[in-house]
Amino acid sequence: MIMDVLIVGSLAYDSLETPVGSRADELGGSASYGGFSAAFHNRKNSGNGIALVGVVGDDFKSEHLEWYNASGLDISGIEVNRGETFRWKGSYHGTMAEAVTHETHLNVFETFQPKVPTSHSKPQVLMCANLHPSLQSSVLLQATAKRVSILDSMNLWINIANEELRELIKKVDILVLNDGEVRMLSGDENLITASNSVLQMKNGGILVVKRGEHGVLALHPEGMISMPSYPTSNLVDPTGCGDSFAGAMAQILSQGSGEVSRAELAEALVHATVTASFTIENFGTERIRNLTNEEYQQRLIEYRTITNTS
Ligand code: AMP
Protein backbone atom coordinates (compact mmCIF):
# COMPACT_ATOMS: atom_id res chain seq x y z
CA MET A 1 0.00 0.00 0.00
CA ILE A 2 1.28 3.51 -0.79
CA MET A 3 1.85 5.28 2.50
CA ASP A 4 0.83 8.87 3.04
CA VAL A 5 3.74 9.45 5.38
CA LEU A 6 6.90 7.45 6.01
CA ILE A 7 8.69 8.50 9.18
CA VAL A 8 12.24 7.54 10.07
CA GLY A 9 13.51 8.60 13.46
CA SER A 10 14.39 7.50 16.97
CA LEU A 11 12.32 5.07 19.03
CA ALA A 12 13.38 5.61 22.59
CA TYR A 13 12.99 5.17 26.29
CA ASP A 14 13.25 8.62 27.84
CA SER A 15 13.97 9.64 31.42
CA LEU A 16 12.39 13.01 31.96
CA GLU A 17 12.42 15.62 34.65
CA THR A 18 10.24 18.72 34.52
CA PRO A 19 9.13 21.19 37.22
CA VAL A 20 5.91 19.13 37.45
CA GLY A 21 7.52 15.72 38.10
CA SER A 22 9.65 13.00 36.60
CA ARG A 23 9.31 9.78 34.62
CA ALA A 24 11.72 6.96 33.86
CA ASP A 25 11.73 4.79 30.73
CA GLU A 26 8.85 6.65 29.14
CA LEU A 27 8.18 5.65 25.52
CA GLY A 28 9.58 8.45 23.36
CA GLY A 29 11.78 9.15 20.39
CA SER A 30 11.26 11.49 17.46
CA ALA A 31 9.54 8.83 15.33
CA SER A 32 7.18 7.84 18.16
CA TYR A 33 5.92 11.39 18.69
CA GLY A 34 5.87 12.15 14.98
CA GLY A 35 4.11 8.85 14.32
CA PHE A 36 1.37 9.17 16.95
CA SER A 37 0.68 12.71 15.80
CA ALA A 38 0.56 11.82 12.09
CA ALA A 39 -1.57 8.76 12.93
CA PHE A 40 -4.10 10.94 14.75
CA HIS A 41 -4.50 13.13 11.65
CA ASN A 42 -4.51 10.07 9.39
CA ARG A 43 -7.53 8.68 11.26
CA LYS A 44 -9.22 12.08 11.30
CA ASN A 45 -8.71 12.61 7.55
CA SER A 46 -9.19 8.94 6.52
CA GLY A 47 -5.71 8.89 5.03
CA ASN A 48 -3.81 5.98 3.50
CA GLY A 49 -1.54 5.21 6.40
CA ILE A 50 1.58 6.16 8.27
CA ALA A 51 4.64 3.91 8.53
CA LEU A 52 7.62 4.00 10.86
CA VAL A 53 11.21 2.99 10.15
CA GLY A 54 13.58 2.58 13.07
CA VAL A 55 15.13 0.14 15.49
CA VAL A 56 14.44 -0.98 19.06
CA GLY A 57 16.35 -3.32 21.34
CA ASP A 58 15.23 -6.68 22.71
CA ASP A 59 14.27 -4.87 25.93
CA PHE A 60 11.48 -3.04 24.08
CA LYS A 61 8.14 -3.86 25.66
CA SER A 62 5.56 -5.59 23.47
CA GLU A 63 2.99 -3.31 25.10
CA HIS A 64 4.66 -0.38 23.33
CA LEU A 65 4.61 -2.10 19.93
CA GLU A 66 0.92 -2.58 20.69
CA TRP A 67 0.53 1.18 21.22
CA TYR A 68 1.87 1.79 17.69
CA ASN A 69 -0.47 -0.86 16.29
CA ALA A 70 -3.44 0.49 18.20
CA SER A 71 -3.02 3.92 16.66
CA GLY A 72 -2.94 2.37 13.21
CA LEU A 73 0.79 2.82 12.55
CA ASP A 74 2.47 0.41 10.13
CA ILE A 75 5.46 -0.97 12.04
CA SER A 76 6.78 -3.45 9.47
CA GLY A 77 9.81 -1.15 9.10
CA ILE A 78 10.73 -1.38 12.79
CA GLU A 79 13.60 -3.79 13.47
CA VAL A 80 14.08 -5.47 16.82
CA ASN A 81 17.81 -5.99 17.32
CA ARG A 82 19.87 -7.51 20.10
CA GLY A 83 20.85 -4.91 22.66
CA GLU A 84 19.23 -2.01 24.43
CA THR A 85 16.76 0.48 23.02
CA PHE A 86 17.99 4.06 22.50
CA ARG A 87 17.86 6.04 25.75
CA TRP A 88 17.69 9.76 26.31
CA LYS A 89 17.69 11.58 29.64
CA GLY A 90 16.65 15.21 29.74
CA SER A 91 15.31 17.89 32.05
CA TYR A 92 13.45 21.17 31.72
CA HIS A 93 13.60 24.16 34.04
CA GLY A 94 11.80 27.46 34.50
CA THR A 95 9.56 28.14 31.51
CA MET A 96 10.60 24.75 30.07
CA ALA A 97 11.68 26.50 26.89
CA GLU A 98 14.71 24.28 26.38
CA ALA A 99 15.62 20.68 27.12
CA VAL A 100 18.89 20.05 28.93
CA THR A 101 20.32 16.74 27.71
CA HIS A 102 21.96 14.71 30.50
CA GLU A 103 22.53 11.42 28.69
CA THR A 104 22.20 10.05 25.16
CA HIS A 105 22.78 6.33 24.68
CA LEU A 106 22.42 5.39 21.02
CA ASN A 107 22.57 1.66 21.88
CA VAL A 108 20.98 -0.29 18.99
CA PHE A 109 21.06 2.86 16.84
CA GLU A 110 24.85 2.73 16.86
CA THR A 111 24.98 -0.14 14.37
CA PHE A 112 21.60 0.42 12.74
CA GLN A 113 21.40 0.33 8.94
CA PRO A 114 17.92 1.54 8.02
CA LYS A 115 16.06 -0.67 5.57
CA VAL A 116 12.98 0.86 4.01
CA PRO A 117 10.51 -1.88 2.96
CA THR A 118 10.13 -1.63 -0.84
CA SER A 119 6.38 -1.27 -0.41
CA HIS A 120 7.04 1.96 1.55
CA SER A 121 9.67 3.50 -0.69
CA LYS A 122 7.37 5.98 -2.45
CA PRO A 123 5.37 7.74 0.25
CA GLN A 124 3.55 11.00 -0.41
CA VAL A 125 5.59 12.59 2.34
CA LEU A 126 8.94 11.39 3.65
CA MET A 127 9.68 12.67 7.11
CA CYS A 128 13.22 12.34 8.42
CA ALA A 129 12.63 13.01 12.09
CA ASN A 130 15.54 13.80 14.39
CA LEU A 131 18.27 11.17 14.02
CA HIS A 132 21.94 11.04 13.06
CA PRO A 133 22.25 12.73 9.63
CA SER A 134 23.97 9.66 8.14
CA LEU A 135 20.91 7.51 8.95
CA GLN A 136 18.58 10.19 7.54
CA SER A 137 20.78 10.28 4.45
CA SER A 138 20.56 6.52 4.01
CA VAL A 139 16.75 6.70 4.12
CA LEU A 140 16.71 9.53 1.57
CA LEU A 141 18.62 7.23 -0.77
CA GLN A 142 16.13 4.38 -0.31
CA ALA A 143 12.86 6.28 -0.42
CA THR A 144 11.55 9.09 -2.60
CA ALA A 145 8.73 11.32 -1.54
CA LYS A 146 6.08 11.67 -4.21
CA ARG A 147 5.22 15.09 -2.89
CA VAL A 148 7.31 16.48 -0.04
CA SER A 149 10.40 15.54 1.95
CA ILE A 150 10.86 16.97 5.45
CA LEU A 151 13.96 17.01 7.64
CA ASP A 152 14.24 17.73 11.34
CA SER A 153 17.46 17.82 13.35
CA MET A 154 18.94 19.02 16.66
CA ASN A 155 21.82 20.88 18.31
CA LEU A 156 23.82 17.66 18.87
CA TRP A 157 24.13 17.00 15.12
CA ILE A 158 24.83 20.67 14.36
CA ASN A 159 27.76 20.24 16.75
CA ILE A 160 29.14 16.85 15.80
CA ALA A 161 27.96 16.23 12.23
CA ASN A 162 27.84 19.77 10.87
CA GLU A 163 29.18 19.19 7.35
CA GLU A 164 26.98 16.14 6.81
CA LEU A 165 23.92 18.03 7.99
CA ARG A 166 24.65 21.02 5.75
CA GLU A 167 24.79 18.71 2.73
CA LEU A 168 21.61 16.93 3.74
CA ILE A 169 19.44 20.02 4.16
CA LYS A 170 19.95 20.81 0.47
CA LYS A 171 18.26 17.53 -0.46
CA VAL A 172 14.89 18.09 1.21
CA ASP A 173 11.93 20.33 0.44
CA ILE A 174 11.19 21.45 4.01
CA LEU A 175 13.68 21.93 6.82
CA VAL A 176 12.22 22.10 10.34
CA LEU A 177 14.38 23.47 13.16
CA ASN A 178 13.83 25.38 16.37
CA ASP A 179 15.00 28.95 16.82
CA GLY A 180 18.09 27.99 18.83
CA GLU A 181 19.17 25.53 16.14
CA VAL A 182 18.71 28.12 13.38
CA ARG A 183 20.88 30.59 15.32
CA MET A 184 23.47 27.89 15.95
CA LEU A 185 23.63 26.67 12.35
CA SER A 186 23.95 30.20 10.96
CA GLY A 187 26.07 31.72 13.73
CA ASP A 188 23.68 34.71 13.71
CA GLU A 189 21.63 35.91 16.72
CA ASN A 190 18.95 37.77 14.75
CA LEU A 191 16.28 35.19 13.98
CA ILE A 192 15.23 36.70 10.64
CA THR A 193 18.72 37.09 9.19
CA ALA A 194 19.67 33.72 10.71
CA SER A 195 16.66 32.04 9.04
CA ASN A 196 17.47 33.69 5.73
CA SER A 197 21.04 32.46 5.83
CA VAL A 198 19.94 28.89 6.70
CA LEU A 199 17.57 29.00 3.74
CA GLN A 200 20.44 30.15 1.56
CA MET A 201 22.59 27.29 2.89
CA LYS A 202 19.72 24.99 1.92
CA ASN A 203 19.53 26.47 -1.60
CA GLY A 204 15.94 27.64 -1.14
CA GLY A 205 12.70 25.77 -0.52
CA ILE A 206 10.86 26.03 2.79
CA LEU A 207 12.21 26.63 6.30
CA VAL A 208 9.96 26.16 9.33
CA VAL A 209 11.30 27.62 12.57
CA LYS A 210 9.65 26.37 15.78
CA ARG A 211 9.74 29.06 18.45
CA GLY A 212 8.25 27.21 21.44
CA GLU A 213 5.81 29.40 23.36
CA HIS A 214 6.38 32.15 20.74
CA GLY A 215 4.86 30.06 17.96
CA VAL A 216 6.26 29.47 14.51
CA LEU A 217 8.00 31.38 11.75
CA ALA A 218 8.14 29.95 8.23
CA LEU A 219 9.96 31.14 5.15
CA HIS A 220 8.16 30.17 1.95
CA PRO A 221 9.08 31.34 -1.57
CA GLU A 222 5.73 33.23 -1.72
CA GLY A 223 6.40 34.99 1.59
CA MET A 224 6.83 34.65 5.33
CA ILE A 225 4.36 33.15 7.81
CA SER A 226 4.27 33.95 11.52
CA MET A 227 1.83 32.33 13.96
CA PRO A 228 1.47 32.32 17.73
CA SER A 229 1.37 29.17 19.80
CA TYR A 230 -1.91 28.05 21.40
CA PRO A 231 -1.89 29.74 24.81
CA THR A 232 -1.99 27.04 27.47
CA SER A 233 -1.16 27.19 31.16
CA ASN A 234 -1.15 23.42 31.45
CA LEU A 235 2.57 22.74 30.87
CA VAL A 236 3.64 19.30 32.03
CA ASP A 237 6.31 17.95 29.67
CA PRO A 238 7.43 19.58 26.40
CA THR A 239 9.25 16.46 25.15
CA GLY A 240 8.17 15.59 21.64
CA CYS A 241 6.31 18.84 20.95
CA GLY A 242 8.54 19.54 17.96
CA ASP A 243 8.09 16.01 16.64
CA SER A 244 4.32 16.03 17.04
CA PHE A 245 4.31 19.43 15.31
CA ALA A 246 6.22 18.00 12.34
CA GLY A 247 4.15 14.79 12.27
CA ALA A 248 0.90 16.74 11.99
CA MET A 249 2.33 18.99 9.29
CA ALA A 250 3.54 15.94 7.35
CA GLN A 251 0.14 14.22 7.39
CA ILE A 252 -1.73 17.39 6.36
CA LEU A 253 0.70 18.01 3.48
CA SER A 254 0.33 14.39 2.34
CA GLN A 255 -3.29 15.13 1.47
CA GLY A 256 -2.50 17.78 -1.17
CA SER A 257 -0.95 17.76 -4.62
CA GLY A 258 1.49 19.84 -6.67
CA GLU A 259 3.72 22.48 -5.16
CA VAL A 260 3.05 23.37 -1.52
CA SER A 261 1.58 26.87 -1.64
CA ARG A 262 2.06 29.42 1.12
CA ALA A 263 -1.66 29.15 2.02
CA GLU A 264 -1.45 25.36 2.26
CA LEU A 265 1.66 25.53 4.41
CA ALA A 266 -0.06 28.06 6.69
CA GLU A 267 -3.04 25.71 7.14
CA ALA A 268 -0.71 22.78 7.90
CA LEU A 269 1.07 24.95 10.48
CA VAL A 270 -2.23 25.73 12.21
CA HIS A 271 -2.80 21.98 12.67
CA ALA A 272 0.82 21.44 13.71
CA THR A 273 0.52 24.17 16.35
CA VAL A 274 -2.76 22.89 17.76
CA THR A 275 -1.50 19.28 17.84
CA ALA A 276 1.73 20.20 19.63
CA SER A 277 -0.25 22.09 22.27
CA PHE A 278 -1.76 18.77 23.40
CA THR A 279 1.56 16.90 23.63
CA ILE A 280 2.85 19.29 26.31
CA GLU A 281 -0.12 18.59 28.59
CA ASN A 282 1.09 15.25 29.91
CA PHE A 283 4.26 13.18 30.20
CA GLY A 284 5.51 11.31 27.17
CA THR A 285 3.12 10.28 24.41
CA GLU A 286 0.12 9.91 26.74
CA ARG A 287 -1.82 12.98 25.58
CA ILE A 288 -1.18 12.67 21.84
CA ARG A 289 -2.01 8.94 21.85
CA ASN A 290 -5.32 9.44 23.58
CA LEU A 291 -6.40 12.62 21.86
CA THR A 292 -10.01 12.59 20.67
CA ASN A 293 -11.42 14.24 17.60
CA GLU A 294 -13.86 16.28 19.68
CA GLU A 295 -11.13 17.74 21.89
CA TYR A 296 -9.07 18.52 18.82
CA GLN A 297 -11.87 20.21 16.86
CA GLN A 298 -12.83 22.30 19.86
CA ARG A 299 -9.27 23.59 20.32
CA LEU A 300 -8.84 24.13 16.59
CA ILE A 301 -11.91 26.40 16.55
CA GLU A 302 -10.68 28.17 19.68
CA TYR A 303 -7.24 28.71 18.12
CA ARG A 304 -8.76 30.17 14.95
CA THR A 305 -10.91 32.49 17.07
CA ILE A 306 -7.96 33.60 19.22
CA THR A 307 -5.83 34.30 16.17
CA ASN A 308 -8.74 35.90 14.30
CA THR A 309 -8.39 33.46 11.40
CA SER A 310 -11.75 31.66 11.54
P1 AMP B 1 11.58 17.13 20.85
O1 AMP B 1 11.24 17.50 22.25
O2 AMP B 1 10.43 17.29 19.91
O3 AMP B 1 12.81 17.78 20.33
O4 AMP B 1 11.89 15.54 20.85
C1 AMP B 1 12.37 14.85 21.97
C2 AMP B 1 12.57 13.40 21.59
O5 AMP B 1 13.75 13.29 20.81
C3 AMP B 1 12.76 12.51 22.81
O6 AMP B 1 11.72 11.56 22.86
C4 AMP B 1 14.12 11.83 22.60
O7 AMP B 1 14.06 10.43 22.77
C5 AMP B 1 14.47 12.15 21.17
N1 AMP B 1 15.91 12.45 21.07
C6 AMP B 1 16.69 13.11 21.96
N2 AMP B 1 17.97 13.15 21.55
C7 AMP B 1 18.00 12.48 20.36
C8 AMP B 1 19.03 12.16 19.42
N3 AMP B 1 20.31 12.50 19.62
N4 AMP B 1 18.69 11.49 18.30
C9 AMP B 1 17.42 11.14 18.08
N5 AMP B 1 16.41 11.38 18.92
C10 AMP B 1 16.68 12.05 20.06
CSV table of N, CA and C and ligand atoms in Angstrom, one decimal, residues 9-14 16 26-33 86-89 92 99 101 103-104 106 109 129-132 152-154 156-157 178 181 210 238-245, ligand 1:
chain,number,residue,atom,x,y,z
A,9,GLY,N,13.1,7.8,12.3
A,9,GLY,CA,13.5,8.6,13.5
A,9,GLY,C,13.8,7.7,14.6
A,10,SER,N,14.0,8.3,15.8
A,10,SER,CA,14.4,7.5,17.0
A,10,SER,C,13.1,6.9,17.6
A,11,LEU,N,13.3,5.7,18.2
A,11,LEU,CA,12.3,5.1,19.0
A,11,LEU,C,13.1,4.9,20.3
A,12,ALA,N,12.5,5.5,21.4
A,12,ALA,CA,13.4,5.6,22.6
A,12,ALA,C,12.7,5.3,23.9
A,13,TYR,N,13.5,5.1,24.9
A,13,TYR,CA,13.0,5.2,26.3
A,13,TYR,C,13.6,6.4,26.9
A,14,ASP,N,12.8,7.3,27.3
A,14,ASP,CA,13.2,8.6,27.8
A,14,ASP,C,13.1,8.7,29.4
A,16,LEU,N,12.7,11.6,32.0
A,16,LEU,CA,12.4,13.0,32.0
A,16,LEU,C,12.2,13.6,33.3
A,26,GLU,N,10.1,6.3,29.8
A,26,GLU,CA,8.9,6.6,29.1
A,26,GLU,C,9.0,6.4,27.6
A,27,LEU,N,8.1,5.8,27.0
A,27,LEU,CA,8.2,5.7,25.5
A,27,LEU,C,8.3,7.0,24.9
A,28,GLY,N,9.4,7.2,24.1
A,28,GLY,CA,9.6,8.5,23.4
A,28,GLY,C,10.3,8.2,22.1
A,29,GLY,N,11.1,9.2,21.7
A,29,GLY,CA,11.8,9.1,20.4
A,29,GLY,C,11.1,10.0,19.4
A,30,SER,N,11.9,10.6,18.4
A,30,SER,CA,11.3,11.5,17.5
A,30,SER,C,10.2,10.8,16.6
A,31,ALA,N,10.5,9.5,16.2
A,31,ALA,CA,9.5,8.8,15.3
A,31,ALA,C,8.3,8.4,16.1
A,32,SER,N,8.4,8.2,17.4
A,32,SER,CA,7.2,7.8,18.2
A,32,SER,C,6.2,9.0,18.2
A,33,TYR,N,6.8,10.2,18.6
A,33,TYR,CA,5.9,11.4,18.7
A,33,TYR,C,5.4,11.8,17.3
A,86,PHE,N,17.5,2.7,22.3
A,86,PHE,CA,18.0,4.1,22.5
A,86,PHE,C,17.4,4.7,23.8
A,87,ARG,N,18.3,5.4,24.5
A,87,ARG,CA,17.9,6.0,25.8
A,87,ARG,C,18.3,7.5,25.8
A,88,TRP,N,17.4,8.3,26.2
A,88,TRP,CA,17.7,9.8,26.3
A,88,TRP,C,17.2,10.2,27.7
A,89,LYS,N,18.1,11.0,28.3
A,89,LYS,CA,17.7,11.6,29.6
A,89,LYS,C,17.8,13.1,29.5
A,92,TYR,N,13.9,19.8,32.1
A,92,TYR,CA,13.5,21.2,31.7
A,92,TYR,C,13.3,22.0,33.0
A,99,ALA,N,15.3,21.9,26.5
A,99,ALA,CA,15.6,20.7,27.1
A,99,ALA,C,17.1,20.7,27.4
A,101,THR,N,20.0,18.2,27.9
A,101,THR,CA,20.3,16.7,27.7
A,101,THR,C,21.3,16.3,28.8
A,103,GLU,N,21.9,12.6,29.3
A,103,GLU,CA,22.5,11.4,28.7
A,103,GLU,C,21.9,11.1,27.3
A,104,THR,N,22.7,10.6,26.4
A,104,THR,CA,22.2,10.1,25.2
A,104,THR,C,22.9,8.7,25.0
A,106,LEU,N,23.0,5.8,22.3
A,106,LEU,CA,22.4,5.4,21.0
A,106,LEU,C,22.1,3.9,21.0
A,109,PHE,N,20.9,1.9,18.0
A,109,PHE,CA,21.1,2.9,16.8
A,109,PHE,C,22.5,3.0,16.3
A,129,ALA,N,12.7,12.4,10.8
A,129,ALA,CA,12.6,13.0,12.1
A,129,ALA,C,14.0,13.0,12.7
A,130,ASN,N,14.2,13.6,13.8
A,130,ASN,CA,15.5,13.8,14.4
A,130,ASN,C,16.3,12.5,14.6
A,131,LEU,N,17.5,12.4,14.0
A,131,LEU,CA,18.3,11.2,14.0
A,131,LEU,C,19.6,11.6,13.5
A,132,HIS,N,20.6,10.7,13.6
A,132,HIS,CA,21.9,11.0,13.1
A,132,HIS,C,21.8,11.3,11.6
A,152,ASP,N,14.1,17.1,10.0
A,152,ASP,CA,14.2,17.7,11.3
A,152,ASP,C,15.6,17.4,11.9
A,153,SER,N,16.2,18.2,12.8
A,153,SER,CA,17.5,17.8,13.4
A,153,SER,C,17.6,18.4,14.8
A,154,MET,N,18.8,18.5,15.3
A,154,MET,CA,18.9,19.0,16.7
A,154,MET,C,20.3,19.5,16.9
A,156,LEU,N,22.8,18.7,18.8
A,156,LEU,CA,23.8,17.7,18.9
A,156,LEU,C,24.5,17.4,17.5
A,157,TRP,N,23.6,17.3,16.5
A,157,TRP,CA,24.1,17.0,15.1
A,157,TRP,C,24.7,18.2,14.5
A,178,ASN,N,14.3,24.4,15.4
A,178,ASN,CA,13.8,25.4,16.4
A,178,ASN,C,14.7,26.6,16.3
A,181,GLU,N,18.4,26.3,17.1
A,181,GLU,CA,19.2,25.5,16.1
A,181,GLU,C,19.5,26.4,14.9
A,210,LYS,N,10.5,26.5,14.6
A,210,LYS,CA,9.6,26.4,15.8
A,210,LYS,C,10.2,27.3,16.9
A,238,PRO,N,7.3,19.2,27.8
A,238,PRO,CA,7.4,19.6,26.4
A,238,PRO,C,8.1,18.6,25.5
A,239,THR,N,8.6,17.4,26.0
A,239,THR,CA,9.2,16.5,25.2
A,239,THR,C,8.3,16.0,24.0
A,240,GLY,N,8.9,16.1,22.8
A,240,GLY,CA,8.2,15.6,21.6
A,240,GLY,C,7.2,16.6,21.0
A,241,CYS,N,7.2,17.8,21.6
A,241,CYS,CA,6.3,18.8,21.0
A,241,CYS,C,6.7,19.1,19.5
A,242,GLY,N,8.0,19.2,19.3
A,242,GLY,CA,8.5,19.5,18.0
A,242,GLY,C,8.3,18.4,17.0
A,243,ASP,N,8.3,17.2,17.5
A,243,ASP,CA,8.1,16.0,16.6
A,243,ASP,C,6.6,15.9,16.3
A,244,SER,N,5.7,16.1,17.3
A,244,SER,CA,4.3,16.0,17.0
A,244,SER,C,3.9,17.1,16.1
A,245,PHE,N,4.5,18.3,16.2
A,245,PHE,CA,4.3,19.4,15.3
A,245,PHE,C,4.6,19.0,13.9
B,1,AMP,P1,11.6,17.1,20.8
B,1,AMP,O1,11.2,17.5,22.2
B,1,AMP,O2,10.4,17.3,19.9
B,1,AMP,O3,12.8,17.8,20.3
B,1,AMP,O4,11.9,15.5,20.9
B,1,AMP,C1,12.4,14.8,22.0
B,1,AMP,C2,12.6,13.4,21.6
B,1,AMP,O5,13.8,13.3,20.8
B,1,AMP,C3,12.8,12.5,22.8
B,1,AMP,O6,11.7,11.6,22.9
B,1,AMP,C4,14.1,11.8,22.6
B,1,AMP,O7,14.1,10.4,22.8
B,1,AMP,C5,14.5,12.1,21.2
B,1,AMP,N1,15.9,12.5,21.1
B,1,AMP,C6,16.7,13.1,22.0
B,1,AMP,N2,18.0,13.1,21.5
B,1,AMP,C7,18.0,12.5,20.4
B,1,AMP,C8,19.0,12.2,19.4
B,1,AMP,N3,20.3,12.5,19.6
B,1,AMP,N4,18.7,11.5,18.3
B,1,AMP,C9,17.4,11.1,18.1
B,1,AMP,N5,16.4,11.4,18.9
B,1,AMP,C10,16.7,12.0,20.1
